[in-house]
Amino acid sequence: TIDGSIINFCDAPRFKVKHTELIRNNSLSSDGTYLEVATRDDNIHVAVGARLLGYECDNNFESTVNILQNRCFHAFGERGVEFCDVSVQCKKPIILVKYVAVKDSRDTPVDHLFEDVESEINAMILDGVEKELQNHIAVYEKMWDHADIEIAGDNELNRAIRFNIFHLMSSANEEDNRVNIGAKLLSGEEYGGHAFWDSELFMLPFFAFVFPNTARKLEEYRYNLLPAAKRNAKKNGLLGAQYPWESADDGSEQCPDWTIEPDGTCYRCCVAQYEQHVTAAIAFGVAKYLQITHDHEFLYSKGINILLETARFWVSRCEWVEKYSRYEINQVTGPDEWHEPVNNNTYTNYLARWNIRYSLQLLSQIKVAKPEKYSEIIHNSDLTQEEIAHWKYVADHIYLPKDCNGIIEQFEGYFNLKDVVISQYDENDWPIRPAALKEYPVEKTQIIKQPDVVMLMHLLRNEFSKEVVKNNYHFYEARTLHGSSLSPSIHAIMGLVVGDDSKAYRYIKRSATLDLLNLQGNTREGIHAANAGGVWQTVIFGFAGININAENVLTIDPKLPALWKSIVFRLHYAGRWLEINISSDKVEVHILQGRSMTILIHGAPVVINGCAEDGI
Ligand code: IFM
């Protein structure tokens, strides 16, 4: 059977949708099924064909005589069904092999879909299933060669970490820059496959360090949607490019303004309107990608445009407040979605400032290094010297909420909220919802959903002293209920930064097994993509202590949990491929491909010899 009647979110009244309509439903050739549908939105044709073969299997499974007989195809509405007979004998196994091909009209002209599907299936049948399987295994072995993390001494956790890596690496397409990664990877329907800030801040580091070609495609996806982001800004009365909170194929905002709850009531959803920090996340993704890969071609041809247009967006988004002689960003929601909307969210204001300053700083570097490129960029982006001066002024005058005894206020007015602190933990050491939340709605309290100030410190660590990071981690950790899967991994990483090592280990266990053990109870809706990326970041940046410092030098400062005897993994960095082997008493780095380089191990410079093959 091929079923064209599939409805997405069939049991969720608010999201239920039939994306496709039937175009063709017939047998493939002498046997087999072929079903072609077209998407209702964009009339993209999707063709699926299948042929089933059956074999009697002798002991070594090598039979080749097809035993399926009396084949007959029927089209039942939107389903194509093929019937056949086969005689079987008790205790004598048979093998059924189904060959399937899927093509769509984005890559294959509509009038070639049928014949391309048919010939691909026939070619697979000629090769045999074993060959297909071997091809598949070869692809995965190559991917594991790049992505595997081997931890000696902690098998259970290692397995859970690999589970997350497997889903992450299986969900991105290194050959397609029209797609990004959905918030539930390829495993579930929740969020409709839409990409969020999750891609840049949680998953991109994995791809940039492990599969840089894939990371480039993810970056190109955002570049392709820059015109849509400009239209989005314009629609909202702003300049530059405003990226959507939820992004699909055309870059328009996909987050609904209204949804219908299971009981039929309507719910006004303001997330897209307020979570504007996504735009800074896209710029941050560009910066991280450049920092890790040193892909200058991307910088000059695409990255700089994203950076300048997002900076331009923030400059126009900032409001001048005469009374205080400062720029403010009001009516936004930061990462903590339980306080919506707020004024001057520290995370948003810092990242807006970073976005503007980083873009200007790159621009001045380009001016010196490549004057002709600089003129071209200035010309293409219609940037004037007055505008550049204004951007500097705005960045220097963005208001950053006050700090009270070293604690940075999450947003203006946060400290005036009811101070509820988490005081009880369950048998798994997981925070119990404070009783006060029965009396006060969460938005009237200091309880938060996920790291906000702590997320900021994770991203812009060099902007804060160790002392400030430590104080803020402890303050906010005691008020974070981890209502989002994006929360535990960031707390693990930041816990290690401030020396809260045992909690960090508990957090990584939580995030690594979040979907494997269905700890949030919603794995049926899909695997939490950002969490999977966060797990990788926790292992590599947290426990293995990999970092790129303010001087752009790769540093390694591991903090292995007591249980771990060693950890081995491979990373791409600045055109090199490295293998890193860390145990409790030593750190070894080998360059598998690329030139020699100096890195800092426990703060001391170490020269790592390159190998003959230069670059990758
Ligand atoms: O992007 C996240 C958000 O931060 C919390 N709610 C779920 C979204 C998608 O994962």
XYZ file of C-alpha atoms and ligand atoms in Angstrom:
626
model
C 0.000 0.000 0.000
C 0.996 3.580 -0.598
C -1.282 5.878 1.330
C -1.910 9.350 -0.052
C -4.619 10.132 2.480
C -2.197 10.922 5.298
C -3.168 13.889 7.436
C -0.541 15.616 9.489
C -1.300 16.018 13.196
C -4.393 13.861 12.669
C -5.195 13.829 16.396
C -4.486 17.501 17.123
C -7.448 19.691 16.154
C -5.367 22.856 16.154
C -2.737 21.666 13.714
C -4.529 18.987 11.687
C -3.737 19.512 8.015
C -3.910 17.613 4.747
C -0.942 18.954 2.798
C -1.397 17.109 -0.466
C -3.909 16.236 -3.151
C -3.868 13.188 -5.338
C -2.434 13.469 -8.835
C -1.915 9.885 -9.939
C -2.533 6.457 -8.486
C -1.712 3.407 -10.610
C 0.448 0.348 -10.873
C 4.126 0.958 -11.472
C 4.744 -1.438 -14.334
C 3.797 -5.078 -14.621
C 3.569 -4.991 -10.855
C 4.151 -2.484 -8.079
C 2.424 0.694 -6.990
C 2.908 4.328 -7.947
C 1.284 7.264 -6.224
C 1.865 10.920 -7.035
C 0.551 13.814 -4.982
C 1.034 17.573 -5.111
C 1.377 19.897 -2.167
C -1.572 22.275 -1.862
C 0.640 25.256 -1.001
C 3.195 25.200 -3.777
C 2.095 22.429 -6.110
C 5.274 20.454 -5.529
C 4.729 16.984 -6.922
C 5.877 14.101 -4.779
C 6.097 10.693 -6.404
C 6.423 7.423 -4.522
C 6.819 4.051 -6.166
C 7.223 0.600 -4.679
C 7.790 -2.952 -5.861
C 7.542 -5.983 -3.655
C 9.500 -9.173 -4.313
C 9.250 -12.429 -2.422
C 11.758 -15.238 -2.159
C 11.818 -18.661 -0.698
C 14.765 -18.603 1.544
C 17.112 -21.484 1.726
C 19.393 -21.612 4.693
C 21.798 -18.993 3.467
C 19.100 -16.553 2.277
C 20.402 -16.559 -1.261
C 17.383 -17.520 -3.292
C 16.542 -15.262 -6.251
C 13.305 -16.699 -7.663
C 10.393 -14.365 -7.087
C 7.513 -16.369 -5.597
C 4.763 -13.719 -5.542
C 1.964 -14.541 -7.981
C -1.355 -13.245 -9.316
C -0.474 -9.645 -8.789
C -3.258 -7.194 -9.070
C -3.307 -3.461 -8.429
C -6.309 -1.494 -7.142
C -6.654 2.226 -6.624
C -8.833 2.857 -3.577
C -9.391 6.585 -3.543
C -6.140 8.059 -2.297
C -4.552 4.665 -1.647
C -2.792 2.434 -4.097
C -2.884 -1.246 -3.110
C -1.331 -4.268 -4.704
C -2.555 -7.783 -3.909
C -0.695 -11.001 -4.593
C -0.621 -14.682 -3.643
C 2.182 -16.653 -2.180
C 2.234 -20.221 -0.962
C 3.990 -20.758 2.274
C 4.749 -23.810 4.276
C 4.843 -24.190 7.965
C 8.286 -23.362 9.429
C 9.677 -22.482 6.028
C 10.532 -18.800 6.070
C 10.178 -16.566 3.075
C 11.757 -13.166 2.508
C 9.792 -10.144 1.354
C 11.763 -7.228 -0.030
C 10.121 -3.920 -0.795
C 12.024 -1.459 -2.985
C 10.834 2.126 -2.704
C 11.851 5.316 -4.501
C 10.721 8.855 -3.720
C 11.234 11.854 -5.998
C 9.819 15.333 -6.146
C 9.357 18.039 -8.699
C 11.888 20.371 -7.086
C 14.622 18.187 -8.567
C 12.886 16.180 -11.302
C 10.619 17.650 -13.982
C 7.008 16.638 -13.369
C 6.738 14.691 -16.612
C 9.821 12.608 -15.724
C 8.743 11.666 -12.234
C 7.082 8.389 -13.141
C 9.874 7.063 -15.327
C 12.605 8.193 -12.901
C 10.920 6.460 -9.981
C 10.397 3.333 -12.047
C 13.963 3.179 -13.362
C 15.453 3.838 -9.916
C 13.472 0.944 -8.467
C 14.437 -1.363 -11.314
C 18.096 -0.437 -10.928
C 17.888 -1.231 -7.208
C 16.307 -4.607 -7.972
C 19.124 -5.409 -10.386
C 21.697 -4.517 -7.712
C 19.833 -6.376 -5.001
C 18.956 -5.416 -1.475
C 22.332 -6.416 -0.088
C 24.058 -3.797 -2.236
C 21.586 -1.107 -1.144
C 22.185 -2.061 2.440
C 25.951 -1.912 1.974
C 25.672 1.545 0.377
C 23.621 2.701 3.319
C 26.051 1.243 5.850
C 29.000 2.846 4.054
C 27.369 6.277 4.320
C 26.709 5.817 8.026
C 30.169 4.437 8.720
C 31.671 7.515 7.131
C 29.424 9.743 9.190
C 30.319 7.903 12.398
C 33.972 8.254 11.518
C 33.473 11.987 11.833
C 30.870 12.179 14.557
C 31.457 9.400 17.024
C 32.387 10.138 20.609
C 33.944 7.258 22.519
C 33.809 7.477 26.277
C 35.590 4.808 28.273
C 34.043 4.079 31.647
C 30.476 5.268 31.087
C 28.802 2.967 28.547
C 25.204 3.837 29.341
C 25.778 7.556 28.962
C 27.946 7.013 25.874
C 25.087 5.084 24.268
C 22.631 7.851 25.059
C 25.018 10.457 23.627
C 25.346 8.398 20.427
C 21.561 8.196 20.207
C 21.451 12.007 20.050
C 24.316 12.215 17.563
C 22.649 9.624 15.339
C 19.433 11.624 15.114
C 21.234 14.923 14.618
C 23.474 13.747 11.811
C 20.634 11.899 10.099
C 18.492 15.010 9.872
C 20.563 17.507 7.912
C 21.205 17.480 4.192
C 24.731 18.302 3.075
C 23.566 18.708 -0.513
C 20.523 20.892 -0.103
C 20.532 24.536 0.957
C 16.759 24.869 0.592
C 16.108 23.078 3.840
C 17.054 23.506 7.473
C 16.481 21.243 10.471
C 13.104 21.053 12.162
C 12.804 21.399 15.927
C 11.891 17.703 16.111
C 14.496 16.529 13.593
C 12.955 13.928 11.260
C 11.220 12.094 14.032
C 7.912 13.794 14.717
C 5.308 16.226 13.532
C 5.392 18.759 16.354
C 6.274 22.265 15.075
C 5.555 21.138 11.511
C 9.222 20.650 10.635
C 9.917 24.360 11.165
C 13.374 25.656 12.018
C 13.853 27.845 15.104
C 16.818 29.532 16.807
C 17.433 25.935 17.919
C 19.294 25.428 14.612
C 21.892 28.157 15.104
C 22.453 28.146 18.831
C 22.055 24.481 19.666
C 22.755 22.410 16.535
C 25.037 24.470 14.304
C 28.156 24.081 16.507
C 27.881 20.301 16.035
C 27.652 20.627 12.259
C 30.345 23.304 11.944
C 32.824 21.216 13.955
C 31.822 17.788 12.635
C 30.207 18.226 9.203
C 31.302 21.671 7.972
C 29.824 21.138 4.492
C 26.439 20.547 6.052
C 26.878 23.599 8.268
C 27.549 25.653 5.149
C 24.268 24.464 3.639
C 22.438 25.453 6.817
C 23.999 28.897 6.582
C 23.144 29.174 2.890
C 19.551 28.361 3.766
C 19.416 31.507 5.917
C 21.131 33.499 3.194
C 18.591 32.316 0.603
C 15.845 33.553 2.883
C 17.426 36.963 3.472
C 15.025 38.662 1.000
C 12.080 37.156 2.899
C 13.566 38.381 6.185
C 13.810 41.877 4.671
C 10.171 41.707 3.646
C 9.300 40.592 7.152
C 11.097 43.605 8.668
C 9.402 45.951 6.206
C 5.980 44.497 6.993
C 6.658 45.298 10.657
C 7.738 48.850 9.821
C 11.437 48.147 10.369
C 14.618 48.190 8.337
C 17.055 45.400 7.520
C 16.200 41.751 7.905
C 13.986 40.227 10.567
C 14.105 36.448 10.523
C 10.933 34.534 11.378
C 10.555 32.736 14.671
C 9.482 29.623 12.768
C 10.984 29.189 9.336
C 10.107 26.790 6.525
C 10.860 26.918 2.801
C 9.980 30.489 1.837
C 11.187 32.363 4.919
C 7.823 33.828 5.845
C 6.689 33.617 9.463
C 5.202 30.163 10.058
C 4.306 30.566 13.712
C 0.522 30.942 13.905
C -1.010 34.058 15.449
C -3.944 32.018 16.655
C -4.289 28.360 17.514
C -7.246 26.222 18.528
C -6.883 24.391 21.800
C -8.019 20.765 22.155
C -11.219 21.985 23.869
C -12.039 24.209 20.899
C -11.143 27.531 22.498
C -8.935 29.920 20.589
C -5.564 30.935 21.876
C -3.737 34.084 20.785
C -0.148 33.136 20.200
C 2.241 36.092 20.352
C 5.493 34.190 20.189
C 6.376 35.278 16.651
C 5.625 38.882 17.492
C 7.814 38.974 20.588
C 10.641 36.446 20.252
C 12.690 38.728 18.076
C 15.932 37.399 19.520
C 15.849 34.799 16.727
C 17.305 37.433 14.387
C 20.394 37.838 16.561
C 20.674 34.050 16.731
C 20.944 33.875 12.925
C 23.760 36.457 13.024
C 25.404 34.565 15.874
C 25.221 31.392 13.780
C 27.089 33.141 10.955
C 29.771 34.310 13.400
C 30.199 30.836 14.920
C 30.308 29.181 11.513
C 33.038 31.609 10.392
C 34.963 31.239 13.637
C 35.024 27.438 13.367
C 35.477 26.958 9.618
C 37.328 30.124 8.516
C 35.192 29.942 5.365
C 36.122 33.352 3.930
C 34.314 32.722 0.693
C 31.047 32.430 2.628
C 31.859 35.556 4.621
C 32.356 37.729 1.537
C 29.656 36.278 -0.659
C 26.854 35.753 1.840
C 27.660 35.971 5.557
C 28.443 39.679 5.612
C 25.068 40.457 4.007
C 23.219 38.548 6.723
C 25.244 40.313 9.391
C 24.725 43.815 8.034
C 21.013 43.404 7.403
C 20.389 41.906 10.848
C 22.411 44.734 12.418
C 20.339 47.216 10.443
C 17.216 45.555 11.795
C 18.333 46.001 15.403
C 19.314 49.615 14.877
C 15.848 50.381 13.565
C 14.219 48.280 16.302
C 15.886 50.242 19.116
C 13.776 53.087 20.454
C 15.419 56.288 21.685
C 14.160 57.272 25.134
C 14.902 60.944 25.598
C 14.291 60.898 29.340
C 17.178 58.479 29.943
C 19.261 59.291 26.851
C 19.356 55.633 25.880
C 18.053 53.142 23.379
C 15.581 50.555 24.578
C 14.062 47.423 23.074
C 10.584 47.032 24.449
C 7.799 44.486 24.090
C 9.851 41.373 23.465
C 10.168 37.901 24.899
C 13.585 36.505 25.700
C 14.444 32.808 25.783
C 12.362 32.461 28.977
C 8.906 32.206 27.439
C 7.070 32.382 30.745
C 7.449 36.167 30.869
C 5.830 37.570 27.762
C 6.268 40.333 26.712
C 8.803 42.324 28.688
C 10.789 45.518 28.258
C 14.554 45.516 27.853
C 15.206 41.825 28.089
C 18.901 41.656 28.946
C 19.554 38.722 26.618
C 17.932 40.488 23.650
C 19.596 43.847 24.307
C 23.056 42.296 24.688
C 22.673 40.224 21.539
C 21.340 43.166 19.559
C 24.373 45.174 20.648
C 26.675 42.259 19.827
C 25.044 41.892 16.369
C 25.616 45.560 15.528
C 29.160 45.714 16.924
C 30.312 42.422 15.427
C 29.064 43.446 11.971
C 30.809 46.807 12.192
C 34.009 45.205 13.421
C 34.038 42.734 10.498
C 33.344 45.565 8.129
C 36.365 47.525 9.349
C 38.543 44.414 9.080
C 37.382 43.903 5.491
C 38.089 47.580 4.770
C 41.743 47.025 5.672
C 42.192 43.497 4.303
C 40.171 43.767 1.074
C 39.404 47.391 0.165
C 37.706 46.478 -3.162
C 35.464 43.961 -1.399
C 34.668 46.610 1.178
C 33.523 49.080 -1.485
C 31.436 46.398 -3.146
C 29.768 45.470 0.154
C 29.085 49.104 1.047
C 27.639 49.697 -2.383
C 25.480 46.560 -2.453
C 24.085 47.142 1.000
C 23.460 50.859 0.447
C 25.380 51.622 3.580
C 26.498 55.229 4.109
C 29.200 56.516 6.452
C 26.465 58.387 8.380
C 24.578 55.152 8.843
C 27.724 53.422 10.095
C 28.305 56.240 12.574
C 24.674 55.999 13.699
C 24.986 52.228 14.227
C 27.991 52.840 16.493
C 26.060 55.413 18.449
C 23.084 53.115 18.891
C 25.285 50.197 19.990
C 27.015 52.417 22.555
C 23.709 53.604 23.966
C 21.628 50.412 24.186
C 20.327 50.101 27.691
C 21.426 47.007 29.586
C 19.281 46.313 32.654
C 20.818 46.960 36.036
C 22.864 44.584 38.061
C 21.934 44.161 41.698
C 24.701 42.780 43.936
C 26.277 41.180 40.890
C 23.020 39.654 39.626
C 21.940 40.886 36.216
C 18.228 41.543 35.979
C 16.615 39.340 33.315
C 14.429 42.228 32.182
C 13.288 45.528 33.511
C 11.121 44.863 36.535
C 12.107 41.210 37.036
C 13.494 41.898 40.525
C 10.124 43.341 41.572
C 8.381 40.022 40.894
C 7.493 37.610 43.685
C 10.755 35.907 44.622
C 9.904 32.230 44.404
C 12.863 29.863 44.632
C 12.969 26.131 43.932
C 13.573 24.384 47.224
C 12.541 20.789 46.649
C 13.888 18.149 44.298
C 12.454 14.739 43.418
C 14.199 11.366 43.761
C 16.007 12.031 40.455
C 17.148 15.376 41.783
C 14.840 17.192 39.434
C 13.201 20.453 40.628
C 9.684 20.170 42.024
C 7.289 22.933 41.037
C 7.175 25.292 44.040
C 3.866 25.344 45.902
C 3.769 29.144 45.565
C 2.920 28.663 41.891
C -0.525 27.512 42.968
C -1.068 30.941 44.428
C 0.789 33.116 41.925
C 0.751 32.757 38.151
C 4.273 31.993 37.026
C 4.631 35.289 35.132
C 4.194 37.168 38.416
C 7.142 35.310 39.917
C 10.872 34.996 39.335
C 10.488 31.353 38.284
C 11.652 30.911 34.694
C 11.223 28.294 32.008
C 14.731 28.063 30.567
C 18.070 29.874 30.796
C 17.900 33.506 29.755
C 20.696 35.441 31.490
C 22.583 32.127 31.780
C 22.051 31.516 28.039
C 23.488 34.955 27.380
C 26.567 34.084 29.406
C 26.932 30.829 27.529
C 26.984 32.731 24.220
C 28.940 35.844 25.165
C 31.109 34.358 27.873
C 33.997 36.742 27.294
C 31.820 39.744 28.147
C 31.387 38.682 31.775
C 33.842 38.077 34.599
C 34.020 34.609 36.187
C 32.545 36.040 39.347
C 29.534 37.504 37.566
C 28.920 34.248 35.654
C 29.092 32.241 38.858
C 26.730 34.492 40.805
C 24.202 34.598 38.002
C 24.349 30.861 37.367
C 23.541 30.132 41.007
C 20.843 32.784 41.236
C 18.974 31.740 38.097
C 19.580 28.002 38.426
C 17.582 28.105 41.654
C 14.696 29.699 39.739
C 14.716 27.610 36.551
C 12.089 24.886 36.238
C 13.477 23.498 32.934
C 10.065 23.759 31.279
C 11.895 23.516 27.953
C 14.178 20.780 26.707
C 16.607 23.559 25.737
C 17.379 24.100 29.395
C 19.367 21.232 31.007
C 22.280 21.099 28.548
C 23.031 24.812 28.887
C 22.977 24.409 32.659
C 25.393 21.497 32.353
C 27.844 23.575 30.304
C 27.562 26.625 32.528
C 27.662 24.466 35.666
C 31.086 23.261 34.537
C 32.190 26.824 33.858
C 31.413 27.824 37.434
C 32.612 24.607 39.075
C 29.202 23.042 39.773
C 30.538 19.751 38.348
C 28.295 17.193 39.998
C 25.157 19.046 38.924
C 26.597 19.260 35.418
C 26.847 15.476 35.307
C 23.234 15.139 36.435
C 22.155 17.624 33.786
C 23.959 15.796 30.969
C 22.378 12.523 32.063
C 19.014 14.210 31.959
C 19.507 15.723 28.492
C 21.169 12.668 26.960
C 18.309 10.396 28.021
C 15.524 12.977 27.622
C 14.028 11.225 24.582
C 15.503 7.791 25.036
C 13.585 7.492 28.323
C 10.813 9.910 27.358
C 11.559 12.029 30.425
C 9.349 14.924 29.306
C 6.535 12.589 28.325
C 6.292 14.083 24.825
C 8.794 12.088 22.767
C 5.918 10.787 20.642
C 5.731 14.304 19.189
C 9.350 14.027 18.095
C 12.916 14.053 19.320
C 14.021 17.369 20.800
C 16.527 18.634 18.252
C 17.975 21.499 20.267
C 18.502 19.205 23.201
C 20.373 16.732 20.969
C 22.678 19.578 19.873
C 22.972 20.681 23.498
C 24.073 17.177 24.503
C 26.906 17.321 21.969
C 27.883 20.819 23.131
C 27.915 19.708 26.755
C 30.275 16.831 26.021
C 32.606 18.769 23.722
C 32.538 22.303 25.148
C 31.695 21.329 28.721
C 33.457 18.111 29.712
C 36.122 18.003 26.984
C 36.594 21.755 27.495
C 36.955 22.759 23.832
C 36.738 26.501 23.241
C 37.881 29.156 20.798
C 39.159 32.057 22.854
C 38.901 35.802 22.268
C 42.178 35.676 20.277
C 40.692 32.981 18.035
C 42.908 30.217 19.383
C 41.551 26.713 19.954
C 41.809 25.837 23.631
C 41.321 22.568 25.516
C 40.661 22.580 29.202
C 38.909 19.316 30.072
C 36.846 18.551 33.152
C 36.042 14.870 32.786
C 33.541 13.355 35.215
C 35.167 10.953 37.686
C 33.630 7.964 35.891
C 35.170 8.751 32.507
C 38.540 7.126 31.917
C 38.954 8.774 28.546
C 37.122 10.423 25.697
C 38.064 10.345 22.000
C 36.468 12.399 19.235
C 37.243 14.141 15.966
C 36.650 17.753 14.990
C 37.087 19.918 11.929
C 38.594 23.277 12.673
C 39.854 25.972 10.297
C 40.423 23.593 7.381
C 41.957 20.856 9.523
C 40.643 17.561 10.800
C 41.720 16.753 14.337
C 41.520 13.728 16.582
C 41.425 14.537 20.266
C 42.077 11.971 22.956
C 41.609 13.075 26.543
C 42.166 11.024 29.681
C 42.439 12.044 33.306
C 46.164 12.763 33.000
C 46.748 13.768 29.404
C 45.382 15.500 26.317
C 46.557 14.294 22.907
C 45.751 16.046 19.656
C 46.588 14.661 16.205
C 46.067 16.425 12.939
C 44.529 13.887 10.560
C 44.404 16.357 7.697
C 45.768 19.869 7.383
C 48.599 22.118 8.433
C 50.379 22.430 11.786
C 48.795 24.695 14.355
C 49.253 25.950 17.894
C 46.564 25.342 20.458
C 46.317 25.974 24.179
C 46.087 22.898 26.378
C 45.344 23.776 30.008
C 46.406 27.302 29.081
C 49.836 26.327 27.715
C 50.641 26.711 23.998
C 51.329 23.401 22.227
C 52.379 23.060 18.588
C 50.550 20.235 16.814
C 52.318 18.995 13.713
C 50.292 18.856 10.564
C 50.407 16.114 8.003
C 51.541 16.305 4.395
C 48.066 16.673 2.999
C 47.303 20.339 3.304
C 43.729 21.425 3.994
C 40.632 19.349 3.395
O 12.813 27.292 20.292
C 12.204 26.578 21.329
C 11.871 27.534 22.449
O 13.013 28.152 22.964
C 11.173 26.785 23.578
N 9.979 26.157 23.070
C 10.250 25.217 21.985
C 10.973 25.888 20.815
C 11.291 24.875 19.713
O 12.169 23.900 20.196
